[in-house]
Amino acid sequence: MAASINELEEAMTVSQTTRWVYLFDEGDPLRRDLLGGKGSGVAAMSQAGIPVPPGFTITTEACNAYNDADHQFPPGMWEQALEALAGVERRTGKGFGDPENPLLVSVRSGARFSMPGMMDTVLNLGLNSSTLQGLSRLTGDPRFAWDSYRRFIHMFGRIVLGLENSPFEHAFENAKVRAGAHHDTDLDAQTLMEVAGEFKAIVQKATGQPFPEEPLEQLRHAIAAVFDSWMGKRAVDYRNFEKIPHDLGTAVNVQAMVFGNLGQDSGTGVAFTRNPSTGDKTLFGEFLLNAQGEDVVAGVRTPLPLTELARVMPTAYAQFADIAARLERTYRDVQDMEFTVERGTLWMLQTRSAKRTARAAVNTAVAMAQEGVISREEAVQRVDPDQVVQLLLPRFDPQDLEAAQKAGRLLGQGIAASPGAAVGRVYFDPDVAERQAKAGELVILARPETSPDDVHGLIAAQGVLTSRGGATSHAAVVARGMGRPAVVGAEDIHIDPEAGQMRANGRVISAGDWLSLDGGTGKVYLGQVTAIPPRFSEEGDLRELLSWADEFRRLGVLANADTPQDAQQAREFGAEGIGLCRTEHMFFQLDRLPIVRQMILNAGAARDGDATARAKYQEALDRLLSMQRTDFIGVLRAMAGFPVIIRLIDPPLHEFLPSYDELLVSVTRMEAQGASGADMQEQRALLQRVAQLREANPMLGLRGCRLSILYPEITEMQVRAILEAAVALAREGVTSYPKIMIPLISHVNELARVRATLEPVARAVLQEAGVDIAYRFGTMIETPRAALQAGRIAELAEFFSFGTNDLTQMTFGFSRDDAEAKFLDTYVSEGILPDNPFQVLDQDGVGQLLRLGTQQGRATRPDLDVGVCGEHGGEPNSIAFCHEIGLDYVSCSPFRVPVARLAAAQAALAHAAAERDH
């Protein structure tokens, strides 16, 4: 009993002290964490005197409390909501549930981070049989009243009561057919009244209960439904994709309704202060006459461009343009705004920072810095590093596009809503699209229009196509935010999800057929159009932004490159050297593989003293020496004046030989056919050597420095090739800085043995040439023991490079291929791990080995260069950690170099800001 009393007292204390609800003119606009983005925006606009319908915000804390209490409102919240509702009644002069002068409200979500369309909204709440008549009398427009009521029943039934959408859609479409109506606006009051009756019957049949009439009951259930939508599937999928935490909660905004569906002097729209696709400084948006906001964002009607508003409602447009400019100046960022015009009067419903394409993000950041709106530091911090990747994705080959058009493969054209080239097999069901993508297919999602429930299919798709909707519809906004190419409002393309096909230009396209979408032109092609690489040199604003980033970053950015072509590409992207040149990749070229196999097949016997094998072994090494020398000349020349870290041979030797199983089948077949002679002997010898080199776990077997110890002649050849290449370039006047990396050290004695073997070779080359080259020997730290013994290892290593791919495998005890194929997705989706540790550095485990290894290494050798050369070197969160622990550089693939440059600058700026705060 005592516990119950304590709980009651605690609940009473919370209800008395916790404020769950704020009127728009009371909330602190800076508290996005509490009011959510939408609540923060309407609070700021209300307090700035901008025309905003009055309302109130229920906080994100209330949502979290609701979820923690098993879907019960926290103590005091409902009472505070009723008090705030009374305040809205006073401000509007209307009464909630008053049949004579009814107040209707919208109930909308509003999380801290923008999640367009991922949670629920209910409009026209408060309508019932009594208030409907009052609304009709007040407006003198029965058609408008019944239109609002049928919308409310539909939304409430689908969102709050959880009913399927299709029965409502079928009933509405049948009503349009009976009335001979093409558009929703063609239906008269009598038809809409009949539709509302059919909708109520659908609710009664599905729930066994009549549609709720009591406005307060409607409001209570709607608020709960918005809270519940925070953990809905589409919201969770979206947050997983955008890496938004699941514990933030959503606010709920209850706002007096204003109506865009009151006739031809009313309308609703969505607009941006700059073009969200290109970043151009021009007011961009769309609107619909005689409509409500959901009509625009849902894409059920294809809207008009915002410029038309200037023609049909010039006064409202001029006021809107002035407010838009004011909002951009206030927030110092591109704004995404929703508005309604009710009988000529403009009302602002929302403002928030706009979702935009990668190109728009970069162009806008640079333009605003050049305009003096923001600083260069802010411009660098405005662009998500992963957006840089989108600018460097392939585009369609103009010649192939022309050929496709001449061949009659152009299916149609819609609105170019999100740029980029997308090629994939088309599917019309988001569940199927997701399933096929998980099976490894490239997919295109095609829908008449998308709804928020389709987001999982959109995440899985390469691009999205809709036959209805505009550039501000749900599909367009979400696709832009995710970097997906999108073509929307392609009205000449008839998409039929139920039949699993679409019809366009006299063709029938079925599920699984190939499509190509050009999100930059809005054109849709049948089949696969060839894509070509982008031209970094043409990305002027991106290059400018990255030049600013280079001024702020401390970390060096190097590239993983194995060929002169890779090295040259890396330099074009701004790499300051090569952090990993994998010499074994050079061995896989077809003209070299026979020589490499000759070396491997004779290495063991040569080591055992077989003179013939020794001669063949040396012959192969000599031929490879010449080839490797040429390789290194090309790579070092491309990186003239910059360091090049060359890793000596690392993988197990069997990787250069045929598959054991395939070879065994081949030899068995030859024996069965009675084959003999030299070919048979050669195949048997090859099978025997492959069998000798087979290992139960090759990743932990004979590889890395262990190869150098057993077969020192291979790495001696490689070191000679590296130094002879550097000497040849020096004689041409080209400066090079080769750094020779010995892989997979676990014990300092391994490094001592290998370096003692290789150092004399390097010295001999330079003495023979009479040339001085600034070379270094270092090691790759990729085993936990090496990280723990880094202080000892640094006695012999002049630089460290953390190989985080192998270090992650060995720290977790995971085989990467098996883990990613079998269970890592489950680990991440069920919260066992926050991220795939092979994609995002595990800072608490692997990261601590990096921190410890760096500290111990520099305690021994203060000038020790330390970097990362695994895939994590191009991942922004991992780069921030590398900055934090004081690494000197990160190395990544050439195409990730621009990403790393930006991420390194953001890490430095964030670190400096944190230090200032302290």
mmCIF file of N, CA and C in Angstrom, residues 708-802:
data_model
loop_
_atom_site.group_PDB
_atom_site.id
_atom_site.type_symbol
_atom_site.label_atom_id
_atom_site.label_comp_id
_atom_site.label_asym_id
_atom_site.label_seq_id
_atom_site.Cartn_x
_atom_site.Cartn_y
_atom_site.Cartn_z
ATOM 1 N N SER A 708 56.715 -12.986 -45.366
ATOM 2 C CA SER A 708 58.064 -12.416 -45.458
ATOM 3 C C SER A 708 59.079 -13.257 -44.697
ATOM 4 N N ILE A 709 58.651 -13.856 -43.605
ATOM 5 C CA ILE A 709 59.581 -14.660 -42.798
ATOM 6 C C ILE A 709 59.853 -15.996 -43.477
ATOM 7 N N LEU A 710 58.838 -16.639 -44.053
ATOM 8 C CA LEU A 710 59.046 -17.933 -44.698
ATOM 9 C C LEU A 710 59.627 -17.797 -46.100
ATOM 10 N N TYR A 711 59.214 -16.775 -46.810
ATOM 11 C CA TYR A 711 59.678 -16.576 -48.192
ATOM 12 C C TYR A 711 60.201 -15.146 -48.344
ATOM 13 N N PRO A 712 61.327 -14.825 -47.719
ATOM 14 C CA PRO A 712 61.831 -13.446 -47.700
ATOM 15 C C PRO A 712 62.152 -12.911 -49.091
ATOM 16 N N GLU A 713 62.434 -13.815 -50.049
ATOM 17 C CA GLU A 713 62.822 -13.346 -51.385
ATOM 18 C C GLU A 713 61.702 -12.523 -52.051
ATOM 19 N N ILE A 714 60.433 -12.829 -51.711
ATOM 20 C CA ILE A 714 59.312 -12.116 -52.349
ATOM 21 C C ILE A 714 59.307 -10.649 -51.923
ATOM 22 N N THR A 715 59.374 -10.406 -50.625
ATOM 23 C CA THR A 715 59.341 -9.010 -50.170
ATOM 24 C C THR A 715 60.674 -8.304 -50.412
ATOM 25 N N GLU A 716 61.781 -9.040 -50.470
ATOM 26 C CA GLU A 716 63.052 -8.413 -50.865
ATOM 27 C C GLU A 716 62.925 -7.876 -52.295
ATOM 28 N N MET A 717 62.300 -8.671 -53.164
ATOM 29 C CA MET A 717 62.068 -8.220 -54.537
ATOM 30 C C MET A 717 61.209 -6.959 -54.547
ATOM 31 N N GLN A 718 60.162 -6.925 -53.725
ATOM 32 C CA GLN A 718 59.278 -5.774 -53.711
ATOM 33 C C GLN A 718 59.982 -4.515 -53.207
ATOM 34 N N VAL A 719 60.785 -4.645 -52.158
ATOM 35 C CA VAL A 719 61.515 -3.485 -51.630
ATOM 36 C C VAL A 719 62.520 -2.974 -52.665
ATOM 37 N N ARG A 720 63.196 -3.894 -53.326
ATOM 38 C CA ARG A 720 64.128 -3.470 -54.374
ATOM 39 C C ARG A 720 63.369 -2.714 -55.474
ATOM 40 N N ALA A 721 62.199 -3.222 -55.881
ATOM 41 C CA ALA A 721 61.419 -2.555 -56.929
ATOM 42 C C ALA A 721 60.991 -1.156 -56.493
ATOM 43 N N ILE A 722 60.580 -1.015 -55.227
ATOM 44 C CA ILE A 722 60.149 0.291 -54.719
ATOM 45 C C ILE A 722 61.297 1.293 -54.765
ATOM 46 N N LEU A 723 62.456 0.907 -54.247
ATOM 47 C CA LEU A 723 63.581 1.849 -54.179
ATOM 48 C C LEU A 723 64.170 2.117 -55.563
ATOM 49 N N GLU A 724 64.208 1.108 -56.427
ATOM 50 C CA GLU A 724 64.706 1.352 -57.787
ATOM 51 C C GLU A 724 63.770 2.301 -58.533
ATOM 52 N N ALA A 725 62.457 2.209 -58.281
ATOM 53 C CA ALA A 725 61.503 3.145 -58.890
ATOM 54 C C ALA A 725 61.761 4.559 -58.393
ATOM 55 N N ALA A 726 61.974 4.709 -57.093
ATOM 56 C CA ALA A 726 62.246 6.031 -56.525
ATOM 57 C C ALA A 726 63.537 6.619 -57.083
ATOM 58 N N VAL A 727 64.564 5.769 -57.264
ATOM 59 C CA VAL A 727 65.840 6.219 -57.832
ATOM 60 C C VAL A 727 65.640 6.696 -59.270
ATOM 61 N N ALA A 728 64.891 5.929 -60.060
ATOM 62 C CA ALA A 728 64.650 6.303 -61.452
ATOM 63 C C ALA A 728 63.947 7.657 -61.539
ATOM 64 N N LEU A 729 62.985 7.893 -60.665
ATOM 65 C CA LEU A 729 62.285 9.181 -60.669
ATOM 66 C C LEU A 729 63.193 10.307 -60.215
ATOM 67 N N ALA A 730 64.029 10.038 -59.210
ATOM 68 C CA ALA A 730 64.959 11.061 -58.725
ATOM 69 C C ALA A 730 65.874 11.535 -59.845
ATOM 70 N N ARG A 731 66.302 10.591 -60.677
ATOM 71 C CA ARG A 731 67.174 10.961 -61.794
ATOM 72 C C ARG A 731 66.457 11.823 -62.830
ATOM 73 N N GLU A 732 65.105 11.760 -62.811
ATOM 74 C CA GLU A 732 64.317 12.630 -63.698
ATOM 75 C C GLU A 732 63.965 13.952 -63.019
ATOM 76 N N GLY A 733 64.374 14.094 -61.747
ATOM 77 C CA GLY A 733 64.034 15.294 -61.006
ATOM 78 C C GLY A 733 62.696 15.239 -60.311
ATOM 79 N N VAL A 734 62.122 14.033 -60.199
ATOM 80 C CA VAL A 734 60.821 13.851 -59.538
ATOM 81 C C VAL A 734 61.050 13.381 -58.106
ATOM 82 N N THR A 735 60.510 14.126 -57.149
ATOM 83 C CA THR A 735 60.677 13.780 -55.728
ATOM 84 C C THR A 735 59.599 12.790 -55.307
ATOM 85 N N SER A 736 60.005 11.740 -54.622
ATOM 86 C CA SER A 736 59.033 10.760 -54.109
ATOM 87 C C SER A 736 59.351 10.440 -52.660
ATOM 88 N N TYR A 737 58.329 10.013 -51.947
ATOM 89 C CA TYR A 737 58.476 9.682 -50.527
ATOM 90 C C TYR A 737 57.874 8.301 -50.262
ATOM 91 N N PRO A 738 58.562 7.243 -50.627
ATOM 92 C CA PRO A 738 58.027 5.902 -50.386
ATOM 93 C C PRO A 738 58.107 5.519 -48.912
ATOM 94 N N LYS A 739 57.022 4.962 -48.422
ATOM 95 C CA LYS A 739 56.970 4.455 -47.041
ATOM 96 C C LYS A 739 56.555 2.987 -47.137
ATOM 97 N N ILE A 740 57.411 2.109 -46.673
ATOM 98 C CA ILE A 740 57.229 0.666 -46.859
ATOM 99 C C ILE A 740 56.565 0.085 -45.611
ATOM 100 N N MET A 741 55.392 -0.541 -45.830
ATOM 101 C CA MET A 741 54.588 -1.009 -44.701
ATOM 102 C C MET A 741 54.596 -2.533 -44.629
ATOM 103 N N ILE A 742 54.990 -3.035 -43.473
ATOM 104 C CA ILE A 742 55.057 -4.476 -43.213
ATOM 105 C C ILE A 742 53.751 -4.874 -42.516
ATOM 106 N N PRO A 743 52.945 -5.742 -43.139
ATOM 107 C CA PRO A 743 51.593 -6.000 -42.610
ATOM 108 C C PRO A 743 51.524 -7.105 -41.569
ATOM 109 N N LEU A 744 50.453 -7.039 -40.783
ATOM 110 C CA LEU A 744 50.008 -8.107 -39.871
ATOM 111 C C LEU A 744 51.031 -8.466 -38.805
ATOM 112 N N ILE A 745 51.678 -7.473 -38.238
ATOM 113 C CA ILE A 745 52.589 -7.718 -37.120
ATOM 114 C C ILE A 745 51.766 -7.997 -35.863
ATOM 115 N N SER A 746 52.144 -9.036 -35.132
ATOM 116 C CA SER A 746 51.547 -9.288 -33.825
ATOM 117 C C SER A 746 52.582 -9.186 -32.706
ATOM 118 N N HIS A 747 53.836 -9.512 -33.037
ATOM 119 C CA HIS A 747 54.919 -9.529 -32.046
ATOM 120 C C HIS A 747 56.071 -8.703 -32.588
ATOM 121 N N VAL A 748 56.705 -7.959 -31.715
ATOM 122 C CA VAL A 748 57.810 -7.103 -32.141
ATOM 123 C C VAL A 748 58.927 -7.905 -32.800
ATOM 124 N N ASN A 749 59.087 -9.167 -32.411
ATOM 125 C CA ASN A 749 60.152 -9.983 -33.015
ATOM 126 C C ASN A 749 59.894 -10.247 -34.502
ATOM 127 N N GLU A 750 58.603 -10.301 -34.892
ATOM 128 C CA GLU A 750 58.294 -10.447 -36.314
ATOM 129 C C GLU A 750 58.812 -9.239 -37.086
ATOM 130 N N LEU A 751 58.530 -8.054 -36.563
ATOM 131 C CA LEU A 751 58.981 -6.834 -37.227
ATOM 132 C C LEU A 751 60.506 -6.762 -37.254
ATOM 133 N N ALA A 752 61.130 -7.174 -36.157
ATOM 134 C CA ALA A 752 62.601 -7.153 -36.106
ATOM 135 C C ALA A 752 63.184 -8.064 -37.180
ATOM 136 N N ARG A 753 62.611 -9.271 -37.345
ATOM 137 C CA ARG A 753 63.125 -10.216 -38.328
ATOM 138 C C ARG A 753 62.957 -9.674 -39.750
ATOM 139 N N VAL A 754 61.754 -9.188 -40.055
ATOM 140 C CA VAL A 754 61.482 -8.740 -41.419
ATOM 141 C C VAL A 754 62.290 -7.493 -41.749
ATOM 142 N N ARG A 755 62.351 -6.551 -40.829
ATOM 143 C CA ARG A 755 63.096 -5.320 -41.125
ATOM 144 C C ARG A 755 64.585 -5.617 -41.277
ATOM 145 N N ALA A 756 65.104 -6.537 -40.478
ATOM 146 C CA ALA A 756 66.520 -6.901 -40.597
ATOM 147 C C ALA A 756 66.824 -7.507 -41.959
ATOM 148 N N THR A 757 65.825 -8.161 -42.549
ATOM 149 C CA THR A 757 65.998 -8.748 -43.890
ATOM 150 C C THR A 757 65.902 -7.688 -44.983
ATOM 151 N N LEU A 758 64.995 -6.730 -44.811
ATOM 152 C CA LEU A 758 64.689 -5.786 -45.890
ATOM 153 C C LEU A 758 65.555 -4.526 -45.875
ATOM 154 N N GLU A 759 65.970 -4.095 -44.695
ATOM 155 C CA GLU A 759 66.762 -2.862 -44.608
ATOM 156 C C GLU A 759 68.039 -2.935 -45.438
ATOM 157 N N PRO A 760 68.793 -4.054 -45.400
ATOM 158 C CA PRO A 760 70.007 -4.123 -46.222
ATOM 159 C C PRO A 760 69.709 -4.026 -47.725
ATOM 160 N N VAL A 761 68.567 -4.555 -48.155
ATOM 161 C CA VAL A 761 68.209 -4.467 -49.568
ATOM 162 C C VAL A 761 68.012 -3.005 -49.965
ATOM 163 N N ALA A 762 67.286 -2.249 -49.134
ATOM 164 C CA ALA A 762 67.037 -0.837 -49.423
ATOM 165 C C ALA A 762 68.350 -0.060 -49.476
ATOM 166 N N ARG A 763 69.218 -0.291 -48.499
ATOM 167 C CA ARG A 763 70.494 0.428 -48.476
ATOM 168 C C ARG A 763 71.339 0.087 -49.694
ATOM 169 N N ALA A 764 71.318 -1.185 -50.058
ATOM 170 C CA ALA A 764 72.137 -1.615 -51.197
ATOM 171 C C ALA A 764 71.695 -0.923 -52.487
ATOM 172 N N VAL A 765 70.381 -0.807 -52.687
ATOM 173 C CA VAL A 765 69.879 -0.150 -53.891
ATOM 174 C C VAL A 765 70.360 1.300 -53.958
ATOM 175 N N LEU A 766 70.274 1.994 -52.839
ATOM 176 C CA LEU A 766 70.657 3.403 -52.821
ATOM 177 C C LEU A 766 72.167 3.570 -52.970
ATOM 178 N N GLN A 767 72.929 2.654 -52.365
ATOM 179 C CA GLN A 767 74.394 2.728 -52.513
ATOM 180 C C GLN A 767 74.801 2.471 -53.953
ATOM 181 N N GLU A 768 74.158 1.470 -54.584
ATOM 182 C CA GLU A 768 74.463 1.171 -55.979
ATOM 183 C C GLU A 768 74.158 2.369 -56.884
ATOM 184 N N ALA A 769 73.090 3.082 -56.575
ATOM 185 C CA ALA A 769 72.659 4.187 -57.424
ATOM 186 C C ALA A 769 73.341 5.503 -57.069
ATOM 187 N N GLY A 770 73.862 5.577 -55.842
ATOM 188 C CA GLY A 770 74.452 6.834 -55.403
ATOM 189 C C GLY A 770 73.417 7.934 -55.243
ATOM 190 N N VAL A 771 72.206 7.541 -54.881
ATOM 191 C CA VAL A 771 71.090 8.483 -54.726
ATOM 192 C C VAL A 771 70.533 8.355 -53.314
ATOM 193 N N ASP A 772 70.135 9.488 -52.742
ATOM 194 C CA ASP A 772 69.556 9.466 -51.403
ATOM 195 C C ASP A 772 68.039 9.618 -51.513
ATOM 196 N N ILE A 773 67.303 8.652 -50.986
ATOM 197 C CA ILE A 773 65.834 8.669 -51.007
ATOM 198 C C ILE A 773 65.337 8.648 -49.563
ATOM 199 N N ALA A 774 64.380 9.514 -49.245
ATOM 200 C CA ALA A 774 63.819 9.580 -47.881
ATOM 201 C C ALA A 774 62.728 8.526 -47.737
ATOM 202 N N TYR A 775 63.142 7.275 -47.516
ATOM 203 C CA TYR A 775 62.172 6.194 -47.331
ATOM 204 C C TYR A 775 62.034 5.890 -45.849
ATOM 205 N N ARG A 776 60.940 5.208 -45.512
ATOM 206 C CA ARG A 776 60.724 4.779 -44.116
ATOM 207 C C ARG A 776 60.138 3.372 -44.110
ATOM 208 N N PHE A 777 60.384 2.682 -42.990
ATOM 209 C CA PHE A 777 59.725 1.411 -42.731
ATOM 210 C C PHE A 777 58.719 1.602 -41.592
ATOM 211 N N GLY A 778 57.534 1.060 -41.788
ATOM 212 C CA GLY A 778 56.521 1.114 -40.745
ATOM 213 C C GLY A 778 55.714 -0.157 -40.748
ATOM 214 N N THR A 779 54.629 -0.165 -40.009
ATOM 215 C CA THR A 779 53.833 -1.393 -39.933
ATOM 216 C C THR A 779 52.351 -1.083 -39.885
ATOM 217 N N MET A 780 51.590 -2.102 -40.206
ATOM 218 C CA MET A 780 50.137 -2.026 -40.156
ATOM 219 C C MET A 780 49.684 -2.674 -38.847
ATOM 220 N N ILE A 781 48.992 -1.894 -38.034
ATOM 221 C CA ILE A 781 48.479 -2.411 -36.758
ATOM 222 C C ILE A 781 47.073 -2.943 -37.028
ATOM 223 N N GLU A 782 46.962 -4.265 -37.095
ATOM 224 C CA GLU A 782 45.657 -4.857 -37.432
ATOM 225 C C GLU A 782 45.327 -6.067 -36.573
ATOM 226 N N THR A 783 46.138 -6.317 -35.535
ATOM 227 C CA THR A 783 45.797 -7.357 -34.561
ATOM 228 C C THR A 783 45.718 -6.701 -33.185
ATOM 229 N N PRO A 784 44.824 -7.157 -32.315
ATOM 230 C CA PRO A 784 44.730 -6.566 -30.975
ATOM 231 C C PRO A 784 46.060 -6.601 -30.225
ATOM 232 N N ARG A 785 46.848 -7.682 -30.394
ATOM 233 C CA ARG A 785 48.121 -7.765 -29.664
ATOM 234 C C ARG A 785 49.077 -6.665 -30.108
ATOM 235 N N ALA A 786 49.076 -6.365 -31.404
ATOM 236 C CA ALA A 786 49.957 -5.297 -31.883
ATOM 237 C C ALA A 786 49.568 -3.959 -31.264
ATOM 238 N N ALA A 787 48.254 -3.701 -31.139
ATOM 239 C CA ALA A 787 47.809 -2.451 -30.523
ATOM 240 C C ALA A 787 48.220 -2.390 -29.064
ATOM 241 N N LEU A 788 48.118 -3.529 -28.377
ATOM 242 C CA LEU A 788 48.491 -3.565 -26.960
ATOM 243 C C LEU A 788 50.005 -3.459 -26.753
ATOM 244 N N GLN A 789 50.773 -3.843 -27.748
ATOM 245 C CA GLN A 789 52.240 -3.817 -27.651
ATOM 246 C C GLN A 789 52.829 -2.710 -28.530
ATOM 247 N N ALA A 790 52.028 -1.684 -28.795
ATOM 248 C CA ALA A 790 52.452 -0.645 -29.738
ATOM 249 C C ALA A 790 53.710 0.072 -29.283
ATOM 250 N N GLY A 791 53.898 0.217 -27.978
ATOM 251 C CA GLY A 791 55.101 0.885 -27.484
ATOM 252 C C GLY A 791 56.364 0.143 -27.888
ATOM 253 N N ARG A 792 56.372 -1.177 -27.778
ATOM 254 C CA ARG A 792 57.524 -1.982 -28.191
ATOM 255 C C ARG A 792 57.696 -1.940 -29.711
ATOM 256 N N ILE A 793 56.582 -2.051 -30.418
ATOM 257 C CA ILE A 793 56.647 -2.087 -31.884
ATOM 258 C C ILE A 793 57.179 -0.771 -32.450
ATOM 259 N N ALA A 794 56.843 0.357 -31.783
ATOM 260 C CA ALA A 794 57.292 1.666 -32.255
ATOM 261 C C ALA A 794 58.804 1.841 -32.151
ATOM 262 N N GLU A 795 59.469 0.966 -31.411
ATOM 263 C CA GLU A 795 60.930 1.033 -31.372
ATOM 264 C C GLU A 795 61.517 0.750 -32.755
ATOM 265 N N LEU A 796 60.797 -0.037 -33.554
ATOM 266 C CA LEU A 796 61.299 -0.437 -34.868
ATOM 267 C C LEU A 796 60.479 0.129 -36.027
ATOM 268 N N ALA A 797 59.276 0.607 -35.746
ATOM 269 C CA ALA A 797 58.405 1.126 -36.803
ATOM 270 C C ALA A 797 58.442 2.653 -36.797
ATOM 271 N N GLU A 798 58.628 3.234 -37.995
ATOM 272 C CA GLU A 798 58.691 4.693 -38.108
ATOM 273 C C GLU A 798 57.319 5.308 -38.382
ATOM 274 N N PHE A 799 56.334 4.484 -38.651
ATOM 275 C CA PHE A 799 54.956 4.955 -38.773
ATOM 276 C C PHE A 799 54.028 3.779 -38.510
ATOM 277 N N PHE A 800 52.799 4.113 -38.076
ATOM 278 C CA PHE A 800 51.736 3.127 -37.870
ATOM 279 C C PHE A 800 50.601 3.428 -38.840
ATOM 280 N N SER A 801 50.014 2.393 -39.366
ATOM 281 C CA SER A 801 48.754 2.524 -40.090
ATOM 282 C C SER A 801 47.802 1.467 -39.539
ATOM 283 N N PHE A 802 46.707 1.925 -38.964
ATOM 284 C CA PHE A 802 45.742 0.980 -38.403
ATOM 285 C C PHE A 802 44.887 0.397 -39.532
#
